[in-house]
Short mmCIF file of C-alpha atoms in Angstrom, two decimals:
data_model
loop_
_atom_site.label_atom_id
_atom_site.label_comp_id
_atom_site.label_asym_id
_atom_site.label_seq_id
_atom_site.Cartn_x
_atom_site.Cartn_y
_atom_site.Cartn_z
CA ARG A 432 9.97 -25.42 -70.03
CA GLN A 433 13.60 -25.15 -68.97
CA ARG A 434 14.66 -26.84 -72.22
CA GLN A 435 12.59 -24.36 -74.21
CA MET A 436 14.30 -21.48 -72.40
CA CYS A 437 17.73 -22.94 -73.20
CA ILE A 438 16.83 -23.24 -76.90
CA ARG A 439 15.50 -19.68 -76.91
CA ASP A 440 18.66 -18.38 -75.21
CA ARG A 441 20.92 -20.20 -77.67
CA LEU A 442 18.97 -18.82 -80.62
CA HIS A 443 19.22 -15.33 -79.12
CA LEU A 444 23.00 -15.65 -78.74
CA LYS A 445 23.34 -16.94 -82.31
CA TYR A 446 21.30 -14.03 -83.62
CA LYS A 447 23.39 -11.51 -81.67
CA PHE A 448 26.56 -13.04 -83.15
CA TYR A 449 25.25 -12.80 -86.71
CA GLU A 450 23.87 -9.32 -86.02
CA LYS A 451 27.35 -8.05 -85.09
CA THR A 452 29.09 -9.79 -87.99
CA ILE A 453 27.25 -10.81 -91.15
CA TYR A 454 24.17 -8.60 -90.75
CA ALA A 455 26.27 -5.56 -89.82
CA LEU A 456 28.45 -6.11 -92.90
CA LEU A 457 25.34 -6.45 -95.09
CA LYS A 458 23.90 -3.15 -93.82
CA LYS A 459 27.22 -1.36 -94.30
CA THR A 460 27.63 -2.75 -97.82
CA ILE A 461 24.26 -1.38 -98.95
CA GLY A 462 24.74 1.87 -97.01
CA ILE A 463 22.01 1.65 -94.39
CA GLU A 464 24.03 0.93 -91.23
CA ASN A 465 22.86 4.18 -89.58
CA GLY A 466 19.18 3.96 -90.56
CA ASN A 467 16.41 3.33 -88.05
CA PHE A 468 13.51 2.39 -90.32
CA PHE A 469 12.90 2.05 -94.04
CA PRO A 470 9.40 2.69 -95.45
CA THR A 471 8.32 1.03 -98.69
CA ALA A 472 5.88 2.46 -101.22
CA GLY A 473 4.60 2.08 -104.75
CA ALA A 474 4.16 -1.68 -104.91
CA ALA A 475 3.44 -4.71 -102.74
CA VAL A 476 6.38 -6.40 -101.02
CA PRO A 477 6.42 -10.22 -101.38
CA ASP A 478 6.20 -12.01 -98.05
CA GLU A 479 9.47 -13.86 -98.69
CA ILE A 480 11.37 -10.58 -99.13
CA CYS A 481 9.69 -9.03 -96.10
CA GLU A 482 10.58 -12.03 -93.95
CA PHE A 483 14.22 -12.04 -95.10
CA VAL A 484 14.72 -8.29 -94.64
CA HIS A 485 13.34 -8.37 -91.10
CA SER A 486 15.29 -11.53 -90.25
CA VAL A 487 18.58 -9.70 -90.89
CA GLY A 488 17.57 -6.81 -88.67
CA ILE A 489 16.44 -4.27 -91.26
CA ASN A 490 13.35 -2.46 -89.99
CA MET A 491 11.41 -2.23 -93.24
CA ILE A 492 8.00 -0.60 -92.81
CA VAL A 493 5.31 -2.06 -95.07
CA GLY A 494 2.11 -0.11 -95.41
CA TYR A 495 -0.86 0.87 -97.55
CA GLY A 496 -1.94 4.22 -98.89
CA LEU A 497 -2.99 6.21 -101.92
CA THR A 498 -2.51 9.69 -103.31
CA GLU A 499 -6.13 10.35 -102.30
CA SER A 500 -5.38 9.42 -98.68
CA THR A 501 -2.34 11.72 -98.43
CA ALA A 502 -0.25 8.55 -98.40
CA THR A 503 -0.42 6.29 -95.35
CA VAL A 504 -3.60 4.51 -94.26
CA SER A 505 -1.92 1.63 -92.44
CA CYS A 506 1.63 0.48 -91.72
CA PHE A 507 3.71 -1.89 -89.63
CA PRO A 508 3.91 -0.91 -85.95
CA ASP A 509 7.35 -0.88 -84.27
CA LYS A 510 6.65 -4.25 -82.66
CA GLY A 511 4.30 -7.12 -83.32
CA TYR A 512 4.02 -6.68 -87.08
CA GLU A 513 2.34 -9.42 -89.12
CA ILE A 514 4.09 -10.48 -92.32
CA GLY A 515 1.52 -10.70 -95.10
CA SER A 516 -0.42 -7.73 -93.78
CA VAL A 517 -0.10 -4.03 -94.57
CA GLY A 518 0.02 -3.19 -90.88
CA THR A 519 -2.40 -1.54 -88.50
CA LEU A 520 -4.55 1.52 -89.13
CA MET A 521 -3.20 5.03 -88.68
CA PRO A 522 -4.91 7.35 -86.20
CA ASP A 523 -7.55 9.77 -87.53
CA VAL A 524 -8.31 7.57 -90.55
CA GLU A 525 -11.67 5.81 -90.63
CA VAL A 526 -11.60 2.51 -92.51
CA LYS A 527 -14.61 0.39 -93.40
CA ILE A 528 -14.81 -2.78 -95.45
CA GLY A 529 -17.72 -2.29 -97.81
CA GLU A 530 -19.49 -4.28 -100.51
CA ASN A 531 -17.30 -6.92 -102.16
CA ASN A 532 -14.76 -6.29 -99.36
CA GLU A 533 -13.75 -2.92 -100.85
CA ILE A 534 -11.71 -0.60 -98.62
CA LEU A 535 -13.62 2.61 -97.86
CA LEU A 536 -11.86 5.60 -96.28
CA ARG A 537 -12.99 8.71 -94.47
CA GLY A 538 -11.17 11.31 -92.41
CA LYS A 539 -9.31 14.60 -92.44
CA THR A 540 -6.43 13.23 -94.54
CA ILE A 541 -8.75 11.79 -97.21
CA THR A 542 -9.46 13.78 -100.38
CA THR A 543 -12.76 15.59 -100.69
CA GLY A 544 -12.72 15.28 -104.47
CA TYR A 545 -10.86 15.58 -107.74
CA TYR A 546 -10.06 19.06 -109.08
CA ARG A 547 -12.62 20.09 -111.70
CA LYS A 548 -13.77 16.48 -112.14
CA PRO A 549 -17.26 16.32 -110.59
CA GLU A 550 -18.19 13.01 -112.25
CA ALA A 551 -15.03 11.27 -111.03
CA THR A 552 -15.62 12.71 -107.56
CA ALA A 553 -19.21 11.45 -107.52
CA ASP A 554 -18.04 7.97 -108.58
CA ALA A 555 -15.38 7.81 -105.88
CA ILE A 556 -17.07 9.44 -102.88
CA ASP A 557 -20.52 8.38 -101.70
CA LYS A 558 -23.20 10.48 -99.98
CA ASP A 559 -21.83 9.60 -96.55
CA GLY A 560 -18.36 10.86 -97.40
CA TRP A 561 -16.67 7.47 -97.83
CA PHE A 562 -13.94 7.34 -100.48
CA HIS A 563 -14.09 4.08 -102.47
CA THR A 564 -10.52 2.91 -103.10
CA GLY A 565 -11.17 0.06 -105.52
CA ASP A 566 -8.88 -2.15 -103.40
CA ILE A 567 -10.26 -5.19 -101.60
CA ALA A 568 -9.04 -6.47 -98.28
CA ARG A 569 -9.94 -8.07 -95.00
CA LEU A 570 -9.63 -6.27 -91.68
CA GLU A 571 -8.93 -8.38 -88.60
CA GLU A 572 -10.16 -7.67 -85.08
CA ASP A 573 -6.67 -6.54 -84.05
CA SER A 574 -6.83 -3.83 -86.78
CA TYR A 575 -4.35 -5.61 -89.06
CA MET A 576 -5.32 -5.21 -92.69
CA TYR A 577 -4.59 -7.73 -95.47
CA LEU A 578 -4.92 -6.71 -99.13
CA THR A 579 -6.42 -9.37 -101.37
CA GLY A 580 -6.82 -7.67 -104.75
CA ARG A 581 -8.56 -5.05 -106.87
CA LYS A 582 -12.34 -4.73 -107.16
CA LYS A 583 -12.16 -4.29 -110.95
CA ASN A 584 -10.41 -7.67 -111.24
CA LEU A 585 -13.01 -9.65 -109.27
CA ILE A 586 -14.38 -12.74 -110.95
CA ILE A 587 -18.11 -13.01 -110.24
CA LEU A 588 -19.38 -16.57 -110.64
CA ASP A 589 -22.91 -17.53 -111.70
CA SER A 590 -23.43 -18.69 -108.11
CA GLY A 591 -22.83 -15.12 -106.92
CA GLU A 592 -19.49 -15.92 -105.30
CA ASN A 593 -16.72 -13.38 -105.78
CA ILE A 594 -13.17 -14.56 -106.49
CA SER A 595 -10.07 -12.39 -106.09
CA PRO A 596 -7.67 -13.57 -108.81
CA GLU A 597 -4.70 -11.99 -107.03
CA GLU A 598 -5.32 -14.15 -103.98
CA LEU A 599 -5.16 -17.32 -106.09
CA GLU A 600 -2.17 -16.05 -108.06
CA ASP A 601 -0.24 -15.63 -104.82
CA LEU A 602 -0.97 -19.26 -103.95
CA VAL A 603 0.05 -20.55 -107.38
CA GLU A 604 3.26 -18.52 -107.29
CA LYS A 605 4.34 -20.24 -104.09
CA CYS A 606 5.53 -22.98 -106.45
CA PRO A 607 9.17 -22.04 -107.23
CA ALA A 608 8.80 -23.25 -110.83
CA VAL A 609 6.20 -20.57 -111.61
CA LYS A 610 7.66 -17.47 -113.25
CA GLU A 611 4.39 -15.67 -114.02
CA CYS A 612 0.72 -16.44 -113.51
CA ILE A 613 -2.64 -14.92 -114.33
CA VAL A 614 -5.93 -16.25 -112.94
CA LYS A 615 -9.11 -15.50 -114.88
CA GLU A 616 -12.47 -16.96 -115.84
CA MET A 617 -12.29 -19.56 -118.59
CA GLY A 618 -15.58 -20.99 -119.84
CA LYS A 619 -17.37 -20.48 -116.50
CA LYS A 620 -14.45 -22.05 -114.64
CA ILE A 621 -11.56 -20.52 -112.73
CA GLY A 622 -8.48 -20.86 -114.92
CA ALA A 623 -4.79 -20.13 -114.58
CA VAL A 624 -2.32 -19.24 -117.32
CA VAL A 625 1.18 -20.11 -116.13
CA TYR A 626 4.56 -19.26 -117.60
CA CYS A 627 7.16 -21.79 -116.49
CA PRO A 628 9.85 -24.05 -118.01
CA GLN A 629 8.31 -26.86 -120.03
CA ASP A 630 9.99 -29.52 -117.91
CA LYS A 631 8.36 -28.03 -114.78
CA GLN A 632 4.78 -28.09 -116.01
CA GLN A 633 3.96 -31.34 -114.24
CA THR A 634 5.40 -29.95 -111.01
CA VAL A 635 3.20 -26.87 -111.31
CA GLN A 636 0.12 -28.99 -112.10
CA GLU A 637 0.75 -31.10 -108.99
CA HIS A 638 1.18 -27.94 -106.89
CA ILE A 639 -2.17 -26.58 -108.09
CA THR A 640 -3.86 -29.94 -107.44
CA GLU A 641 -2.60 -29.92 -103.85
CA MET A 642 -3.48 -26.24 -103.47
CA ASN A 643 -7.05 -26.91 -104.63
CA ARG A 644 -7.54 -29.43 -101.82
CA THR A 645 -7.12 -26.60 -99.30
CA LEU A 646 -9.68 -24.31 -100.97
CA PRO A 647 -13.48 -24.16 -101.00
CA LEU A 648 -14.99 -25.76 -104.12
CA TYR A 649 -15.93 -22.42 -105.70
CA LYS A 650 -12.33 -21.15 -105.45
CA ARG A 651 -10.62 -24.13 -107.01
CA ILE A 652 -8.73 -23.72 -110.28
CA GLY A 653 -10.34 -26.00 -112.86
CA VAL A 654 -8.32 -25.13 -115.97
CA VAL A 655 -4.56 -24.72 -116.29
CA GLU A 656 -2.89 -23.47 -119.46
CA PHE A 657 0.87 -23.21 -119.87
CA SER A 658 2.81 -20.64 -121.84
CA ALA A 659 6.31 -21.12 -123.22
CA GLU A 660 6.77 -17.34 -123.39
CA PRO A 661 6.50 -14.57 -120.78
CA LEU A 662 2.93 -13.35 -120.37
CA PRO A 663 1.97 -10.09 -122.12
CA ARG A 664 2.20 -6.84 -120.18
CA ASN A 665 0.86 -3.31 -120.70
CA ALA A 666 2.88 -0.12 -121.09
CA THR A 667 3.33 0.20 -117.33
CA GLY A 668 4.67 -3.35 -116.98
CA LYS A 669 1.56 -4.90 -115.46
CA LEU A 670 0.37 -8.30 -116.64
CA LEU A 671 -2.59 -8.10 -119.01
CA ARG A 672 -5.75 -9.87 -117.89
#
């Protein structure tokens, strides 16, 4: 125990040294030396970036929200945040995980409907007043929420199992050789289309093989196709499925 305390104290001293030198210079260089916290919005933040930013003492707040929720539904607390999550739930917002793990919202900050669009309103808000976001997630007992994908992208197998392609794409992209990846159904199997250098294809294949060993049978990627060109995107820059 005493040895553990010594290691912890040494690490603390090292961090304080870097905080006053390298980290302080970094913050000054990018013009945020006087900031207290820095919210993010508009897109997901990769875990690697989140971990790095926090490790150099920049209090970046990751969260989740929509226009229909008047922005924030959940966000990192000041202490005890979990990298990979979108934080804990905001007060006065009711959150329920519905069918297919879809996030449902209700509360005084949640829209009551779309202006002059009764059909869109009826599609989005059920009879009990829950707004259906179209996002899928899991909600832990400690109120931390983890996004896993979009309901419209779900792959529904003949067995009835639902697969979130985004969840598998995140796992495939942990291989540094992968530049882009799309997971989709291919001939009743889960397939991945991967853009990577040709000389790295074997590395990627081995990564997916090892990854599959950690997954339930129904989630395993059975087909891998490689592309020598960047994958096609739509007008907004999103990969086409």
